[in-house]
Coordinates of C-alpha atoms in Angstrom, one line a residue:
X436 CA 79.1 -235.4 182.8
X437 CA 77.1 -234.5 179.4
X438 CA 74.1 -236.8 180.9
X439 CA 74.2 -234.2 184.3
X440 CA 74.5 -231.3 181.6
X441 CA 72.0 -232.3 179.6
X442 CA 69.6 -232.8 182.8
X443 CA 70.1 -229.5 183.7
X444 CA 69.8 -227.8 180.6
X445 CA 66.4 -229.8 180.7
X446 CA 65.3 -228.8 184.1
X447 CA 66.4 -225.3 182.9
X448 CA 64.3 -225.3 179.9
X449 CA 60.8 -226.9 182.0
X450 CA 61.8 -223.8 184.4
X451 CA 62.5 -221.7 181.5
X452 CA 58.8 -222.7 180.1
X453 CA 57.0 -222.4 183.0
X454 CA 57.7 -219.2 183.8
X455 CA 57.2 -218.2 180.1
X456 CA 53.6 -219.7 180.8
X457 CA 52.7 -217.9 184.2
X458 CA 53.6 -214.6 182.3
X459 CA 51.3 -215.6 179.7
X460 CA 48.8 -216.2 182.7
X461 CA 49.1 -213.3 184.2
X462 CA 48.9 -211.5 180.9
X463 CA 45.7 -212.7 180.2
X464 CA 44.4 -212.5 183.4
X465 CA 45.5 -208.9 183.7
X466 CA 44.1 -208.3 180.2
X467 CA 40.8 -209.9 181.1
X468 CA 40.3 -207.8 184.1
X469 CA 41.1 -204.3 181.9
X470 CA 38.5 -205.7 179.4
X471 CA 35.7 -206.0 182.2
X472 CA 36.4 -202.9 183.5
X473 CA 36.7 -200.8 179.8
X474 CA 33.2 -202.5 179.5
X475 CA 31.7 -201.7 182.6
X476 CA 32.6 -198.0 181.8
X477 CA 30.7 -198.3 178.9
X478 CA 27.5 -199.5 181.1
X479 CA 28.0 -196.6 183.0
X480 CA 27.9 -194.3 180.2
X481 CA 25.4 -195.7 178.9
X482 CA 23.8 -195.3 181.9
X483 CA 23.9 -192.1 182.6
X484 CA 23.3 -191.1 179.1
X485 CA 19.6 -192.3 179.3
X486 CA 19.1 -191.1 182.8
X487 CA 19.8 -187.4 181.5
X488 CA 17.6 -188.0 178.3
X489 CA 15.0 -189.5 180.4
X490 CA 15.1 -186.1 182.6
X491 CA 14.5 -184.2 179.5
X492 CA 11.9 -186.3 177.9
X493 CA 9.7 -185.7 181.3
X494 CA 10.5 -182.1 181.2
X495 CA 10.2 -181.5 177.4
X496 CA 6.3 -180.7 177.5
X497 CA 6.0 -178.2 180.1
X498 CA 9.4 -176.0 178.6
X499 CA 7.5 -176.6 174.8
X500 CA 3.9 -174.8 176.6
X501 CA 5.5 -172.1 178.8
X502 CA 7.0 -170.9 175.0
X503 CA 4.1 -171.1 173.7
X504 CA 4.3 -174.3 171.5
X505 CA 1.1 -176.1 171.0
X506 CA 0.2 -180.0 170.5
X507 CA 0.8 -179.8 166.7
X508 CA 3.9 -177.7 167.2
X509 CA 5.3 -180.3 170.1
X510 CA 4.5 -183.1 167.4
X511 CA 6.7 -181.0 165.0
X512 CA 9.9 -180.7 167.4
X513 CA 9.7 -184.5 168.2
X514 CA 9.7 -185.2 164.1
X515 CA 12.7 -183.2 164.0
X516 CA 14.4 -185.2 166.6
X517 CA 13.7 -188.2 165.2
X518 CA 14.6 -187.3 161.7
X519 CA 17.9 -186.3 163.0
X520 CA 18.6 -189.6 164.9
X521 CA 17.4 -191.1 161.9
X522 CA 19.8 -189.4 159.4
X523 CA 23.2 -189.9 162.4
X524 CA 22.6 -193.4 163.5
X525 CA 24.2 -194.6 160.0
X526 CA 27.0 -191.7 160.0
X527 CA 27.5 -192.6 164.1
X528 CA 28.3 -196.1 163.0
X529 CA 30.4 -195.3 159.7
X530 CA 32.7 -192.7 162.4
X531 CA 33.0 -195.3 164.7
X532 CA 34.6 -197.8 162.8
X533 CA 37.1 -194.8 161.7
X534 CA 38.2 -193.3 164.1
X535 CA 37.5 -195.9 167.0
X536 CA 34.4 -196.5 169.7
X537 CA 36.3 -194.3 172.0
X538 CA 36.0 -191.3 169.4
X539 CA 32.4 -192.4 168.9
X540 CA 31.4 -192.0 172.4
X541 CA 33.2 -188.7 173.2
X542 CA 31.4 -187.2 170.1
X543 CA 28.0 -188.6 171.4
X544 CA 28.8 -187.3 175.2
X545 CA 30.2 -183.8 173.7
X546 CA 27.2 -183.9 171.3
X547 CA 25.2 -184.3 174.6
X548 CA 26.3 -181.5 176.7
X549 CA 26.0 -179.4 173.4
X550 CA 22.5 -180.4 173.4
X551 CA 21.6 -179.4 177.1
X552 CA 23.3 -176.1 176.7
X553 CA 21.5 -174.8 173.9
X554 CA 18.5 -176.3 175.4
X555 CA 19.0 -173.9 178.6
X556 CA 19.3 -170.9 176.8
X557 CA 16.1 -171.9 174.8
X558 CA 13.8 -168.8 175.8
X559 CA 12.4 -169.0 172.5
X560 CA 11.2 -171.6 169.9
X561 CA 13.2 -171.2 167.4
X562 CA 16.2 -172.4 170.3
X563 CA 14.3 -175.3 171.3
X564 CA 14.2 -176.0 167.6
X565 CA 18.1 -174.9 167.6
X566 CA 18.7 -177.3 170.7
X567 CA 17.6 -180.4 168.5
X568 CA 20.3 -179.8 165.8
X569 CA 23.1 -181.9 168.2
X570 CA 20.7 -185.0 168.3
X571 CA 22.2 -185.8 165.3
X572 CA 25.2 -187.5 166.9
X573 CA 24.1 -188.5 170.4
X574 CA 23.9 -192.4 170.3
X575 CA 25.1 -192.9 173.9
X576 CA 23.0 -196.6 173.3
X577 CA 25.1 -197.7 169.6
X578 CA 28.7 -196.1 171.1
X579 CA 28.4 -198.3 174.2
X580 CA 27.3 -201.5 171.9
X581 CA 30.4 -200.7 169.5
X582 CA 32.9 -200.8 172.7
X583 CA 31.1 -204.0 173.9
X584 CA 30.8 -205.4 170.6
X585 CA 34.7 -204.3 170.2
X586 CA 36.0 -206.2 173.3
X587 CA 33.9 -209.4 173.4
X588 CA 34.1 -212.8 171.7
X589 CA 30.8 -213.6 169.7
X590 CA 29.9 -216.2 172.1
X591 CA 29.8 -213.6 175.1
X592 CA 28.5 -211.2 172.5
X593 CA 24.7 -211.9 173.6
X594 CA 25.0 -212.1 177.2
X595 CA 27.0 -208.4 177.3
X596 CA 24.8 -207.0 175.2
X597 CA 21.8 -207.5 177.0
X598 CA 23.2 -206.4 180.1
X599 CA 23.0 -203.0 178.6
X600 CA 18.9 -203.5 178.9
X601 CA 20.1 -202.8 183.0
X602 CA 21.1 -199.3 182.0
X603 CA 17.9 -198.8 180.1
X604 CA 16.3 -200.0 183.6
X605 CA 18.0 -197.2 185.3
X606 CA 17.7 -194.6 183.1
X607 CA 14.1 -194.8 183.1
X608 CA 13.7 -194.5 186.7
X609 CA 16.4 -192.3 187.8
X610 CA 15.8 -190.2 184.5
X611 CA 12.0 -189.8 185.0
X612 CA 11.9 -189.4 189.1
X613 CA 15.0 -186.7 188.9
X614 CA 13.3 -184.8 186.4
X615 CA 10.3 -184.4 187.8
X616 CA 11.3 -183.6 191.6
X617 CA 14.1 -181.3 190.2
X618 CA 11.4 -179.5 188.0
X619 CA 8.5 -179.0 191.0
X620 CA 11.2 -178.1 193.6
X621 CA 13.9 -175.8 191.7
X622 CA 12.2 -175.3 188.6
X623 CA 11.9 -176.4 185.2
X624 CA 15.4 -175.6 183.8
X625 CA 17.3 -176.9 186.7
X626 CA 17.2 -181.1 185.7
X627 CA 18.7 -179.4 182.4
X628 CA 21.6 -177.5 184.6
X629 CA 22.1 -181.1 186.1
X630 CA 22.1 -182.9 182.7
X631 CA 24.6 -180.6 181.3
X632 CA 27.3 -181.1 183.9
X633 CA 26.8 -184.4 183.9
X634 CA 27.1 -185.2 180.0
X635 CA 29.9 -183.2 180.6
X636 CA 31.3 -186.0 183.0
X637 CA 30.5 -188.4 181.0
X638 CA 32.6 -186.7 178.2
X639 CA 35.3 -186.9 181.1
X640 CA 34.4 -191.0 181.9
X641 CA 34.7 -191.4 178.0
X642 CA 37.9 -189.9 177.6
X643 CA 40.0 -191.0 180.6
X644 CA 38.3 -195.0 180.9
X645 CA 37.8 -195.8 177.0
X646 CA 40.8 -197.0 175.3
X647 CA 42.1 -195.4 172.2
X648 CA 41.9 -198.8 170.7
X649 CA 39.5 -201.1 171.7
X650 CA 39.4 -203.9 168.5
X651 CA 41.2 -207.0 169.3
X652 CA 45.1 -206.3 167.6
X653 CA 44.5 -208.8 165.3
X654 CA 41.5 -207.0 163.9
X655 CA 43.3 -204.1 163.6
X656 CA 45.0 -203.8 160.2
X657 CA 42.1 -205.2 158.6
X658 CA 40.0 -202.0 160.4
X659 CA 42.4 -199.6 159.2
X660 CA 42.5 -201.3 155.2
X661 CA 38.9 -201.7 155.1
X662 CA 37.9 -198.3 156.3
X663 CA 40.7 -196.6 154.3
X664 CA 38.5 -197.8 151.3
X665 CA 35.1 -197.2 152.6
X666 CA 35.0 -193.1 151.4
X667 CA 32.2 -190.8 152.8
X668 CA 31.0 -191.3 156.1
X669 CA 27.5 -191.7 154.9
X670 CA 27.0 -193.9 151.5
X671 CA 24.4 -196.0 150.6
X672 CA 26.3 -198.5 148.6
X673 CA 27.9 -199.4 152.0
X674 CA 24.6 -199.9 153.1
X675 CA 23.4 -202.2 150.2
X676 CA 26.8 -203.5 150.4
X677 CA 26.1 -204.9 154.3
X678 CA 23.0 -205.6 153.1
X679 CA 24.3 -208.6 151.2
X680 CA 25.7 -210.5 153.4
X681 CA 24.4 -213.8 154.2
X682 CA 21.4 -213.4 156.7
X683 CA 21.8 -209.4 156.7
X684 CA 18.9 -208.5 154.8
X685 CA 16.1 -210.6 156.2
X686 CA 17.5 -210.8 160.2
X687 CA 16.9 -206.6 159.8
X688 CA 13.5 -207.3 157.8
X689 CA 12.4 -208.8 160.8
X690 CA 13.8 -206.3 163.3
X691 CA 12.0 -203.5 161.7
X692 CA 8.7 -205.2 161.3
X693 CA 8.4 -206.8 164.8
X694 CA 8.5 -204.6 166.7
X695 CA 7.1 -201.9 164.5
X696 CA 3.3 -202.9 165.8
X697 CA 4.3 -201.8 169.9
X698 CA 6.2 -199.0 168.5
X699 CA 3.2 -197.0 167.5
X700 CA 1.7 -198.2 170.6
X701 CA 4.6 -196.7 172.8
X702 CA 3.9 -193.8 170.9
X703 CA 0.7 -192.7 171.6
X704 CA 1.0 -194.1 175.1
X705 CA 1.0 -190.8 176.6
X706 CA -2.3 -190.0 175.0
X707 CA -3.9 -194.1 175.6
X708 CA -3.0 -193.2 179.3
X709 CA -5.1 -190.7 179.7
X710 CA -7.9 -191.4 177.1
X711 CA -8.2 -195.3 177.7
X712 CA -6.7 -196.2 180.9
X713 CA -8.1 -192.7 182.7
X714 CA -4.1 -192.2 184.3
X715 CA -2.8 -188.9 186.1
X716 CA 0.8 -187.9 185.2
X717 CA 1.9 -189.3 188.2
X718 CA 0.1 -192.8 187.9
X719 CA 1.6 -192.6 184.2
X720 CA 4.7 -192.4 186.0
X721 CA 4.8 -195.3 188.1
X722 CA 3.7 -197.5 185.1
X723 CA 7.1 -195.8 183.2
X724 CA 9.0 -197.2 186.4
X725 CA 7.1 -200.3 186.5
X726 CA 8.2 -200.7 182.7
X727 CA 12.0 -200.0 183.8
X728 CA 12.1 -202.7 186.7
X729 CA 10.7 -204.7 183.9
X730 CA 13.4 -204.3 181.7
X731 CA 15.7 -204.3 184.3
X732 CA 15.0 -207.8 185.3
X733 CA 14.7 -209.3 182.0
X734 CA 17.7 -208.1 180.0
X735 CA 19.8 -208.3 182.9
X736 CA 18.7 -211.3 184.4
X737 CA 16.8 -213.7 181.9
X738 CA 18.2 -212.5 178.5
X739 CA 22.0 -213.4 178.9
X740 CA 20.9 -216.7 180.6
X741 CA 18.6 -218.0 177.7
X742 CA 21.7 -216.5 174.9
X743 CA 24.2 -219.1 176.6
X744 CA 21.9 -222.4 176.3
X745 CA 19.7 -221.8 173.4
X746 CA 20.5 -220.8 169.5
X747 CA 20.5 -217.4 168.4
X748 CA 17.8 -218.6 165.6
X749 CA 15.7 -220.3 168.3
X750 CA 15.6 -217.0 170.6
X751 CA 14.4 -214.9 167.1
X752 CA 11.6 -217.6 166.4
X753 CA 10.6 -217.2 170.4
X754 CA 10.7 -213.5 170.7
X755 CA 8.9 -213.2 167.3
X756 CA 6.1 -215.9 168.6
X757 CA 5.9 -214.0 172.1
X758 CA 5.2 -210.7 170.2
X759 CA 2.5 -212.3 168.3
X760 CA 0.6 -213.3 171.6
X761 CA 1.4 -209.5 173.0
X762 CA -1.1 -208.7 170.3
X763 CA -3.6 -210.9 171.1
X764 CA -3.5 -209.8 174.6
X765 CA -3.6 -206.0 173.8
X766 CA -6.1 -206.2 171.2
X767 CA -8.3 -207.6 174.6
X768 CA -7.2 -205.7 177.5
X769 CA -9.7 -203.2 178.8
X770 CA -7.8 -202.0 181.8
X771 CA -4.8 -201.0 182.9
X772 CA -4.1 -204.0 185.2
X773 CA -4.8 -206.1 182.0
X774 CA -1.7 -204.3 180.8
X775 CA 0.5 -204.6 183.9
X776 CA 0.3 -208.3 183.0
X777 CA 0.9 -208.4 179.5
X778 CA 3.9 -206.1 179.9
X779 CA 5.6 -209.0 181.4
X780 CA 5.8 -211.0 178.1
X781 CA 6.2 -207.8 175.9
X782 CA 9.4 -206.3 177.7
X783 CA 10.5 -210.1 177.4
X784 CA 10.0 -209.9 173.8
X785 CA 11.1 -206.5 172.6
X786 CA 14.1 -206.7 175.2
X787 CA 15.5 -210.2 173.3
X788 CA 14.4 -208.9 169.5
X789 CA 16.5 -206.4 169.9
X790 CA 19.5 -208.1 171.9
X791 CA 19.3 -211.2 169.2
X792 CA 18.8 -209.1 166.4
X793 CA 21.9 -206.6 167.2
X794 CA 24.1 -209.7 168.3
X795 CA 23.2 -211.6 165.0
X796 CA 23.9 -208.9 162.7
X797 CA 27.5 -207.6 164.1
X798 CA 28.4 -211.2 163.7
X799 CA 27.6 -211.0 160.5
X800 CA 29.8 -208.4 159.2
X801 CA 33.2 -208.2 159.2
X802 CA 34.5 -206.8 162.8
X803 CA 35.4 -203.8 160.3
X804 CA 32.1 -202.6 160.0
X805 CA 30.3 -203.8 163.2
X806 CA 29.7 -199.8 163.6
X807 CA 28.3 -199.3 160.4
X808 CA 26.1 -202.2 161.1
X809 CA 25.1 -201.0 164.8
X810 CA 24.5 -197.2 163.5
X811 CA 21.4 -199.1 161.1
X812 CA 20.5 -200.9 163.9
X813 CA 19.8 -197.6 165.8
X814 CA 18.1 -195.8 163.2
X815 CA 15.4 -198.5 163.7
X816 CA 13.8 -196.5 166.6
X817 CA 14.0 -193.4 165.3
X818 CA 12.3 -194.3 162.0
X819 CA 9.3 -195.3 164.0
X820 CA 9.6 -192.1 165.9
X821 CA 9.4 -190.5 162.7
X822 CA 6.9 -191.7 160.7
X823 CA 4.7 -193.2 164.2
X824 CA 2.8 -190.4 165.2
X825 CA 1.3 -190.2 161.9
X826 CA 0.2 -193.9 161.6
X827 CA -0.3 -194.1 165.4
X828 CA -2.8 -191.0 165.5
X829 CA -4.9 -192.8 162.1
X830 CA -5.1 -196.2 163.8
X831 CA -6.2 -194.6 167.1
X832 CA -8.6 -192.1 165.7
X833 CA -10.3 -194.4 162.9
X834 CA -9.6 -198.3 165.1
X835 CA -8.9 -197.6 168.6
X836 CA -6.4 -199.2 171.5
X837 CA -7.3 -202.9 170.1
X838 CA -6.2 -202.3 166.7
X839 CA -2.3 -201.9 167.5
X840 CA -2.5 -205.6 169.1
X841 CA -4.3 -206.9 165.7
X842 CA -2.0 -205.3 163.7
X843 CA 1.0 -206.9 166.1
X844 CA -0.6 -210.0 166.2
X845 CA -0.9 -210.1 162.1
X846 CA 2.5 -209.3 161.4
X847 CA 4.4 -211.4 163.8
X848 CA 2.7 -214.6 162.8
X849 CA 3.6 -214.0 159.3
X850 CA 7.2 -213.6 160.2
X851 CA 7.1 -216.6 162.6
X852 CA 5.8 -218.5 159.9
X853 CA 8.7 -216.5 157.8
X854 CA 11.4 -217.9 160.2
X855 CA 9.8 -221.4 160.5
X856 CA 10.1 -222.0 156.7
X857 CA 13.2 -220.3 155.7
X858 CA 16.9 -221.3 156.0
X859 CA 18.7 -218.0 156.9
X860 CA 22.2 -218.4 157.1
X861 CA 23.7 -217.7 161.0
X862 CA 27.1 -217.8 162.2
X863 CA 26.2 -219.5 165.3
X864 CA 28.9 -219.4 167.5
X865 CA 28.7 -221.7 170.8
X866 CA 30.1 -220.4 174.1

């Protein structure tokens, strides 16, 4: 009798565990499937966010000259912009590991509409001016990273974040081919019209499809202790404090620096398309599309592939050797179909700097200040939009086209040789 009782209470206890386990199952499988759809909403945010800034961007000259703005004045407006995206990245970051990614995005998409509103009562320059003031917190790109950085494991970390380069794909081509058929058909404020209600939706995406929390649980009391003690949301001791840890410093040393070179070059492409290559708008165009597919292919397709069989330290050596023959190849190209083909390798390069670079440098942090460190990563850009047009004009004026490729090619050598040599410490994390 107790050897049937205890074979039951057994049998009940293997039944017992097994159906313990196919909860468990299910649970995960129900919380992988949330995860993967949280983070293909914040694709499509990010999406659409550079679809609607792309609009602008193609529209931006024409509304600057019908007000009366001149070259040097337009030069002035695009400073600001960049000075303001230079100042928020960091405070963009700082909020988002406060309050949450999904806070972070809502302010960027809120920010957004703001943006597009005031732009379409901008009858007069000092609006247009106004309408740059909101730039401050749109980081569509960095609140989209944060949710993605949020809900992945470092191994996938790579791979998900270079999906994102997809979006950047669409946003160039959507953005620039519905800006400029909106503007010739319905005039030049209507793509504005359009990119209002849609940051507006996007506001409504962010809000409904981002969860409040999106940190793993476990990573949540150490969030909420570490940011209770960071202060301010914009301090430069928690800069120099991120900074310092292992790897920090000279990964983002190499970020700014390598990609610095093409920066300039990007621009005053508007002015080496017209001067050097001899393009119409509309051929300048199609090369802007061309340059999307581009991106499109390589950080959707190749990046993620190459993150899951090589070392994060082996991709930053190869994109920083690729850059290096970019330069050699623009500092010889004479036409624009010499370009066409060294695009190839330099959206190749540029797109797995800045997925490598990114991925290696929220790994390096604590997960309670992955914001922080993505908000610095942001106000890379916008520091070369800043201080660019000013270097950019001297070396075109004084060296011409071939010397942004010799000054790429210069530099990236002596950061390959940088990376060759030293030992920087990586949390390499295999998938």
């Amino acid at each position: 009798m107790s050897t049937m009782n205890a074979k039951a209470i057994s049998e009940g206890e293997e039944e017992a565990s097994g159906m313990r386990n196919e909860t468990l199952g299910k649970s995960s499988h129900s919380g992988e499937v949330k995860r993967g759809q949280v983070i293909l909403a914040a694709y499509l945010i990010a999406a659409l966010d550079l679809t609607f800034l792309f609009m602008q961007m193609g529209i931006m000259p024409y509304l600057a000259k019908s007000l009366g703005l001149d070259s040097v004045g337009f030069g002035y407006l695009q400073t600001t912009f960049g000075v303001l995206q230079l100042v928020g990245g960091y405070i963009f970051g700082r909020f988002a590991d406060q309050f949450g990614a999904r806070a972070a995005l809502i302010l960027s998409c809120a920010s957004e509409s703001v943006f597009f509103l005031l732009m379409s009562i901008s009858t007069t320059i000092p609006l247009l001016f106004l309408s740059r003031l909101p730039g401050v917190f749109m980081h569509g790109i960095p609140g989209a990273q944060k949710v993605i950085t949020d809900m992945t494991s470092p191994s996938q970390r790579a791979d998900a974040l270079g999906k994102l380069g997809l979006c950047f794909g669409i946003g160039i081509i959507a953005g620039s081919a519905l800006g400029g058929v909106l503007s010739t058909k319905f005039g030049i404020f209507v793509p504005i019209y359009v990119a209002l209600v849609g940051s507006l939706i996007n506001t409504l995406i962010a809000v409904v499809w981002i969860p409040l929390q999106t940190k793993p649980k476990l990573n949540q009391h150490m969030t909420e202790h570490s940011t209770s003690q960071s202060g301010s949301l914009f301090s430069i001791r928690e800069i120099l404090r991120l900074m310092k840890f292992p790897g920090v410093m000279e990964v983002f040393i190499v970020k700014v620096f390598a990609g610095l070179p093409i920066g300039l070059f990007m621009i005053m492409f508007s002015i080496i398309s017209m001067d050097f290559f001899g393009l119409e708008a509309v051929e300048s165009g199609y090369l802007m599309s061309y340059f999307g597919v581009l991106q499109m292919v390589v950080q959707g397709l190749v990046v993620g592939k190459l993150a899951n069989h090589c070392t994060e330290m082996t991709l930053l050596r190869l994109s920083v050797f690729v850059f290096a023959g970019v330069g050699l190849g623009m500092a010889l190209m004479r036409t624009v179909w010499h370009y066409c083909i060294i695009a190839v390798p330099l959206v190749f390069a540029f797109s797995m700097l800045a997925t490598i670079t990114d991925s290696i440098l929220t790994k390096a942090v604590p997960s309670s200040d992955t914001g922080a460190m993505l908000g610095i990563c942001a106000s890379v850009q916008p520091l070369t939009r800043t201080v660019g047009p000013t270097i950019g004009g001297v070396l075109y004026k004084h060296f011409g086209v071939s010397s942004f490729g010799y000054l790429q090619l210069v530099v990236n050598i002596g950061l390959f040789v940088y990376l060759l040599k030293s030992k920087i410490p990586l949390r390499e994390v295999k998938s």
